[in-house]
Short mmCIF file of C-alpha atoms in Angstrom, two decimals:
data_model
loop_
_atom_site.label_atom_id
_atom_site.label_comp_id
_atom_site.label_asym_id
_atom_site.label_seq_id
_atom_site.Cartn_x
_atom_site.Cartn_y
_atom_site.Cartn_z
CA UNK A 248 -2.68 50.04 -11.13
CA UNK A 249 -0.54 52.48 -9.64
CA UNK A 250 3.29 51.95 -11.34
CA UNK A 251 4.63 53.66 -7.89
CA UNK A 252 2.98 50.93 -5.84
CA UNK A 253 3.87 48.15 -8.18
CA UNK A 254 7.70 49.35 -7.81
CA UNK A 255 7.19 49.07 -4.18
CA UNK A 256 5.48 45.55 -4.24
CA UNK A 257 8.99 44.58 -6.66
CA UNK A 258 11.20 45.90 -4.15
CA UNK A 259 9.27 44.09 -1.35
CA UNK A 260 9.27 41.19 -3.20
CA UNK A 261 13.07 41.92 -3.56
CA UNK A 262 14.42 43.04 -0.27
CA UNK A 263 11.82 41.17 2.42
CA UNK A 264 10.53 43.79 4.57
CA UNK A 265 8.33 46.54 4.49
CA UNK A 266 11.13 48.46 6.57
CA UNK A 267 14.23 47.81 4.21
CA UNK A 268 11.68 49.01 1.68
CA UNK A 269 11.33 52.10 3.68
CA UNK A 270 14.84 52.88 4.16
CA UNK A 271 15.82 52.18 0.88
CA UNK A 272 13.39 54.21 -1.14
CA UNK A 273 13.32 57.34 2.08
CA UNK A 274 9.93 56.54 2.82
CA UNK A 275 8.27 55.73 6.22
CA UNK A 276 7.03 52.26 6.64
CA UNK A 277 3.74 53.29 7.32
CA UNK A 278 3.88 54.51 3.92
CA UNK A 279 4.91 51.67 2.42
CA UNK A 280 2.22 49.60 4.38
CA UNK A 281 -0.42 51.70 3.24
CA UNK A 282 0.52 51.92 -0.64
CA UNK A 283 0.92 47.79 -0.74
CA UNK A 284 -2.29 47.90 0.97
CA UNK A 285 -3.74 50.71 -1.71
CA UNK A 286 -2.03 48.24 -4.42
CA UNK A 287 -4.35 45.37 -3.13
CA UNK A 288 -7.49 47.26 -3.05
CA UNK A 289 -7.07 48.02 -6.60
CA UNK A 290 -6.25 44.52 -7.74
CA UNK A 291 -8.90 42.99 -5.21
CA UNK A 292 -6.80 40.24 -4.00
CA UNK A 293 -4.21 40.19 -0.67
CA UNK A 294 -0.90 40.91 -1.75
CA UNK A 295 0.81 40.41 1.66
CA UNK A 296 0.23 37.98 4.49
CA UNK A 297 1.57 37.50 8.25
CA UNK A 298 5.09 35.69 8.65
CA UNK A 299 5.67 35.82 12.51
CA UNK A 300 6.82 39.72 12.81
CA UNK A 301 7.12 40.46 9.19
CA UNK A 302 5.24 40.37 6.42
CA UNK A 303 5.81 38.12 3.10
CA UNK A 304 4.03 37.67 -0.14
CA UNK A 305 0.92 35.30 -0.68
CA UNK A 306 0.91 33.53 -4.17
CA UNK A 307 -0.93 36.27 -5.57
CA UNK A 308 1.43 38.82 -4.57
CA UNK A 309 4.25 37.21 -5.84
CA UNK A 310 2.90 36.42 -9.23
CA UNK A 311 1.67 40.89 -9.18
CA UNK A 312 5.83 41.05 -8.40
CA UNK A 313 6.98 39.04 -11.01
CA UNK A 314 4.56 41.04 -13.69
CA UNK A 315 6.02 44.00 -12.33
CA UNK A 316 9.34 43.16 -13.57
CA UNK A 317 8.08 43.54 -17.33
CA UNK A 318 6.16 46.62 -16.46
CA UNK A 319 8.39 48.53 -14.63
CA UNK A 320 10.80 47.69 -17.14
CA UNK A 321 8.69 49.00 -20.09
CA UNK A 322 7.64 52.20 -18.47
CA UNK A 323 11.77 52.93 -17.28
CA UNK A 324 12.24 52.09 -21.36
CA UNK A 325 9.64 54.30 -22.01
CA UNK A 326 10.92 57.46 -19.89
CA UNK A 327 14.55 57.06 -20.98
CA UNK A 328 13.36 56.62 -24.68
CA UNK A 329 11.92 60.33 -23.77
CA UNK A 330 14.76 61.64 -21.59
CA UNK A 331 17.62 60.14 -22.12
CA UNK A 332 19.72 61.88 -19.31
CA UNK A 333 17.31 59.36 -17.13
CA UNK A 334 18.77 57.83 -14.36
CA UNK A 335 18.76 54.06 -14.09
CA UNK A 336 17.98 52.94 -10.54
CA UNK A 337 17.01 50.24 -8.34
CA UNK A 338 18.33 46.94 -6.41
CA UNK A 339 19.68 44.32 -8.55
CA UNK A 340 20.22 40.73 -6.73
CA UNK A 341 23.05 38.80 -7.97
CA UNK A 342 23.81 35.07 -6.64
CA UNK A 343 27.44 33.96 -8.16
CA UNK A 344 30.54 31.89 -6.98
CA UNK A 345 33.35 33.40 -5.90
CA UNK A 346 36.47 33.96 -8.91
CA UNK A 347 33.28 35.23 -10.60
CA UNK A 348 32.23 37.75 -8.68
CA UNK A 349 36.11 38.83 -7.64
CA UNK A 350 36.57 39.37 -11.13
CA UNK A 351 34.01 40.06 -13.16
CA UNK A 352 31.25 41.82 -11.08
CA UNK A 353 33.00 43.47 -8.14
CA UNK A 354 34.94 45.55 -11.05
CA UNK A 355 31.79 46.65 -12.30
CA UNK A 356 29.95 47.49 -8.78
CA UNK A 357 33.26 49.80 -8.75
CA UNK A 358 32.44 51.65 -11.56
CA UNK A 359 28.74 52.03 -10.95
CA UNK A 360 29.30 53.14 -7.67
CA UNK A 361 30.43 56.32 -9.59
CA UNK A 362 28.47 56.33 -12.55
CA UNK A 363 25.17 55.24 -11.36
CA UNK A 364 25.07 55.80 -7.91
CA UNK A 365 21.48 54.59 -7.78
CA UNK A 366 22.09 51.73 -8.62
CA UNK A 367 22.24 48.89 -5.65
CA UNK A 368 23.93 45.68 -6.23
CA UNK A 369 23.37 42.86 -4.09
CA UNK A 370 25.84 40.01 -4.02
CA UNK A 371 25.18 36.42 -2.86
CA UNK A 372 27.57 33.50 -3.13
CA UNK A 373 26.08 30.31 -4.39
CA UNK A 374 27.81 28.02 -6.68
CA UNK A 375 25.95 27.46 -10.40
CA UNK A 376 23.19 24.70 -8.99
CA UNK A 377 22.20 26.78 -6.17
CA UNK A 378 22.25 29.84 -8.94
CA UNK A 379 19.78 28.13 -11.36
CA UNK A 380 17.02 27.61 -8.39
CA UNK A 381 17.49 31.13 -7.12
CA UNK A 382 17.38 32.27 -10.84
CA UNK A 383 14.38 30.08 -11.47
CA UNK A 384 12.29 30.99 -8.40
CA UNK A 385 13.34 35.06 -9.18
CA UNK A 386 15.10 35.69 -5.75
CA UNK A 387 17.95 36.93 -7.92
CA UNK A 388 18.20 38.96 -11.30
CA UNK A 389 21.25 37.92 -12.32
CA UNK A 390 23.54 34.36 -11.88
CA UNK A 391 27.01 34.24 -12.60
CA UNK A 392 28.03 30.39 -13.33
CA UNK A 393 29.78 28.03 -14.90
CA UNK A 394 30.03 24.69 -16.54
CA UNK A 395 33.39 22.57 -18.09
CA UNK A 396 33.88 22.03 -21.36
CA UNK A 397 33.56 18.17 -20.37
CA UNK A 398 30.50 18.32 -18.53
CA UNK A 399 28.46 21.36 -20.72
CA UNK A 400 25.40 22.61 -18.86
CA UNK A 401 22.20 21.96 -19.73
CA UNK A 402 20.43 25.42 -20.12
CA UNK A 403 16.54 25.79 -19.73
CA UNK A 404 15.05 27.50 -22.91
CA UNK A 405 14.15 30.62 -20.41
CA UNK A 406 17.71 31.77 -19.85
CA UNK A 407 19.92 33.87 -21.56
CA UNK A 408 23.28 33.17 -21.56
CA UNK A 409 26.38 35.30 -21.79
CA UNK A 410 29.93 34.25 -22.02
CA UNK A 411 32.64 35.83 -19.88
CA UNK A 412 35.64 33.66 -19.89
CA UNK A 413 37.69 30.55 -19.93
CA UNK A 414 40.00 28.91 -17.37
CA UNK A 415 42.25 25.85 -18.45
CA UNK A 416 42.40 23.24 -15.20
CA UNK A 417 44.93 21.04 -14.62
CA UNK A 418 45.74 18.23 -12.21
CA UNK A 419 46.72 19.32 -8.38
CA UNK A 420 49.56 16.85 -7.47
CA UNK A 421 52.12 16.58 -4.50
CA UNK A 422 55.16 18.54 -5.48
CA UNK A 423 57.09 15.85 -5.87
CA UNK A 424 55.17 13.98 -8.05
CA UNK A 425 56.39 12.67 -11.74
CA UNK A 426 55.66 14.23 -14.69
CA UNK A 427 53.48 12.05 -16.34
CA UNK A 428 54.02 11.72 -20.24
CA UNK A 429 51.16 12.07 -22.94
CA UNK A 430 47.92 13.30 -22.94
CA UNK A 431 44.79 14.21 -20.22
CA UNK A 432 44.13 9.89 -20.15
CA UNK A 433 47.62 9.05 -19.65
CA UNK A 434 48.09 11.63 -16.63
CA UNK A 435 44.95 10.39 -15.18
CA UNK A 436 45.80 6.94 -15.77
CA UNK A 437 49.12 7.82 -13.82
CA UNK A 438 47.23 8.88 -10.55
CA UNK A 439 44.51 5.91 -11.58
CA UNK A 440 45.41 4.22 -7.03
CA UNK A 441 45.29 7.86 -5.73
CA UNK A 442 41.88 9.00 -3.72
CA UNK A 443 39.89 11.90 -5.67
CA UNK A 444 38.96 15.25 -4.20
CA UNK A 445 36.09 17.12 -5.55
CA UNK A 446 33.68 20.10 -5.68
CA UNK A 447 31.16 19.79 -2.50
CA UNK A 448 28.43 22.23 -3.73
CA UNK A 449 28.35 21.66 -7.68
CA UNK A 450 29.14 18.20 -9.58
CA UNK A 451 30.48 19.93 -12.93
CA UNK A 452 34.04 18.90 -11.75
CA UNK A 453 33.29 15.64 -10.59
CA UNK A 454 31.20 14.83 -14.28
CA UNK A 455 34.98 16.26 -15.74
CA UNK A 456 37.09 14.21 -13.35
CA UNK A 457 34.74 10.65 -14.13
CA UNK A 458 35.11 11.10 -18.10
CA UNK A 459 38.54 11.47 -17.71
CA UNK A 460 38.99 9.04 -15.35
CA UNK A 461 36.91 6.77 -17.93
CA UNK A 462 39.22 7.77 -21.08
CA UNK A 463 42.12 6.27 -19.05
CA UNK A 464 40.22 3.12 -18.30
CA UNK A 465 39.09 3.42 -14.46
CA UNK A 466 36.81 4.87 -12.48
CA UNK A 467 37.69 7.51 -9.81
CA UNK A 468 37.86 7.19 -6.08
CA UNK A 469 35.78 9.87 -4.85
CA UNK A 470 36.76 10.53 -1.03
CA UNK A 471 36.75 14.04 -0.50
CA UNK A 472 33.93 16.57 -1.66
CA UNK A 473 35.65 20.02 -1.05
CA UNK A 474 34.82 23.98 -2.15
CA UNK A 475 37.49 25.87 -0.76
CA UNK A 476 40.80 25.50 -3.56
CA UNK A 477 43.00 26.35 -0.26
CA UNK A 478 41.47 23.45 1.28
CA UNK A 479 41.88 21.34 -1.88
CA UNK A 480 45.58 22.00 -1.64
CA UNK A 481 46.02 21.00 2.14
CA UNK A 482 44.27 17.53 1.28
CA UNK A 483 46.68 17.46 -1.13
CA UNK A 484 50.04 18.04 0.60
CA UNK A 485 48.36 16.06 3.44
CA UNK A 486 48.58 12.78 0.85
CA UNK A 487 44.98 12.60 1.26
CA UNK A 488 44.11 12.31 -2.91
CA UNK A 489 44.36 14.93 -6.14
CA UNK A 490 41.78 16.94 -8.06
CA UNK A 491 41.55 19.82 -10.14
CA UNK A 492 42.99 22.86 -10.12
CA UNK A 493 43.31 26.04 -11.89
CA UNK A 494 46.57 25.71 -13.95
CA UNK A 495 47.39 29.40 -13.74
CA UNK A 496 46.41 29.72 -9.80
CA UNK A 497 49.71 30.56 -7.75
CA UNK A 498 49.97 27.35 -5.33
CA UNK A 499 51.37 26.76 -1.76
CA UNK A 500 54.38 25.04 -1.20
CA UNK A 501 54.08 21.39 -1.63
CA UNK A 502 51.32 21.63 -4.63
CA UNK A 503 52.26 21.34 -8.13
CA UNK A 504 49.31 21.65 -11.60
CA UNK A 505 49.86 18.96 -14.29
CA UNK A 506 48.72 20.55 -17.44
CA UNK A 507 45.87 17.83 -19.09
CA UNK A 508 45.77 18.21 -22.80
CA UNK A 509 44.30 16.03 -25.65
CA UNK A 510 41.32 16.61 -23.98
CA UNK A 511 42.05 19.61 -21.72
CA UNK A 512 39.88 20.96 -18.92
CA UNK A 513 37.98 24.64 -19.58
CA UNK A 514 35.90 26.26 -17.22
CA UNK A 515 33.27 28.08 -18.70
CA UNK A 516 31.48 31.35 -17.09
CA UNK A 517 28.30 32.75 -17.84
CA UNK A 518 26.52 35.27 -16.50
CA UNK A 519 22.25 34.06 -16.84
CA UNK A 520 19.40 35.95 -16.94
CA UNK A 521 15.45 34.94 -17.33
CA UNK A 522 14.79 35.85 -20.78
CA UNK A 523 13.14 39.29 -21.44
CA UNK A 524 14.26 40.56 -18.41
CA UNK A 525 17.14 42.28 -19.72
CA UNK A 526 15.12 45.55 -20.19
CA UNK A 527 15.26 46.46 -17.06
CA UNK A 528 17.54 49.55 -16.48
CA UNK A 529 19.51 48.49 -13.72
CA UNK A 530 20.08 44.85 -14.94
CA UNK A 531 21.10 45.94 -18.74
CA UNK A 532 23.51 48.38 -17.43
CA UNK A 533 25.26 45.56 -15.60
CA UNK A 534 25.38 43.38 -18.62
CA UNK A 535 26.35 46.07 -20.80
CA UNK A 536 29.81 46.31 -18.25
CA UNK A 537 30.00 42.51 -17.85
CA UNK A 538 29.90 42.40 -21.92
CA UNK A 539 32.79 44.86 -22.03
CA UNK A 540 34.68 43.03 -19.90
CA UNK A 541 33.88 39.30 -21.59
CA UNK A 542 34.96 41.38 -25.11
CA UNK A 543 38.46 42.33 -23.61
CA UNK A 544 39.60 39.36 -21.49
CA UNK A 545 39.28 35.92 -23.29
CA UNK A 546 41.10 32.06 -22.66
CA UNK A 547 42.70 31.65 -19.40
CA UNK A 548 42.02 34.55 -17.11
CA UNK A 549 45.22 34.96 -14.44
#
């Protein structure tokens, strides 16, 4: 097999169209249609089939993609092991949520932008469940996520895991709330009649929030299911119930964060990758950054 076609069967597989192939790589896509078509011929199996206007890949084709990965990863290991002035290039996919992204990525898509201008980085917001499935299925290369130290993820055996940082949670209250005295259990305990607001696309928080709300002897009211933290803090000067909130995050008026201690709260991110994957140029470089970063910013990230 031809390693140029494979690398335009990956990025196929990568970007969706034979045409964002085309523009990306400078090609015509007429070019690209006849090398995927070349590609098949040579593996003696359809690579591509019909969707409507486009094109996507048949079971086959994704499976040739997915192989790809590893090849076109040893053979850009190869050349740079021989010329080590080689440019690293190519689109990496990235699904994360949002503080994430804002602070650990977006830096690094900064500094590539200079360094390694061929380098394309894709960003897609999805909180950690949505991140796994995209991970799993290889629609991204890279998932930034997290867990709580209450509620630890569960980790498939395929995935490598790296650490970035820690935020300590607290309780969002109304402003003019008591201070409650003693530990995580006895603030909970405290806001035991109030109505519970939670995360609406992940249930990390809501696993943290229940064994908390168990430690102080009752089970929580769940009423609100809620991504946005803005949002969060209008249901919460609205009366309408408390939940968890970044203990460091600057608040609105009318919004104040109980510390929880004894146990406290700790978000955990990660940034995952399918194992072996990390060879590729494009995606080690990123890691490499996102490393640097996890090495110089530890507990409780403003």
């Amino acid at each position: 097999m031809d390693v140029r076609r494979l690398r335009l069967l990956l990025e196929l597989s990568r970007l969706g169209s034979m045409r964002e192939v085309a523009d990306e790589l400078g090609l015509t896509t007429s070019t690209v249609s006849q090398q995927i078509a070349a590609l098949a011929r040579e593996v003696h199996t359809p690579l591509v089939e019909p969707d409507g206007r486009r094109v996507r890949l048949t079971p086959a084709g994704r499976r040739l993609a997915d192989h790809a990965v590893t090849i076109l990863a040893a053979v850009d290991a190869a050349r740079l092991d021989l010329d080590p002035d080689a440019e690293p290039a190519g689109t990496l996919r990235v699904a994360g949520f949002a503080t994430a992204v804002r602070r650990s990525l977006l830096p690094v898509i900064d500094d590539l932008a200079t360094t390694h201008p061929g380098v394309r980085v894709l960003v897609r917001e999805y909180e950690p469940l949505e991140a796994f499935d995209l991970l799993a299925s290889d629609d991204v290369d890279l998932a930034l996520t997290y867990d709580y130290n209450l509620a630890p993820a569960a980790l498939r055996n395929d995935l490598d895991a790296l650490h970035l940082w820690d935020l300590t949670w607290g309780l969002g209250v109304p402003a003019g709330s008591p201070t409650p005295r003693g530990d995580a259990a006895a603030v909970f305990a405290a806001h035991a009649e109030h109505s519970w607001i939670v995360n609406s696309r992940n249930t990390a928080d809501e696993d943290a929030v229940r064994t908390l709300g168990s430690l102080a002897g009752f089970t929580p009211r769940i009423r609100h299911e809620i991504d946005s933290l803005d949002l969060v803090e209008d249901l919460i000067v609205a009366g309408l119930g408390v939940g968890l909130l970044p203990l460091d995050r600057a608040c609105g008026p009318g919004v104040r964060v109980l510390p929880l201690a004894d146990p406290g709260v700790v978000l955990r991110a990660y940034a995952l990758t399918r194992r072996g994957r990390d060879d590729w140029p494009p995606l080690r470089l990123v890691l490499d950054r996102l490393r640097a970063g996890a090495t110089s910013e530890r507990v409780d990230p403003v």
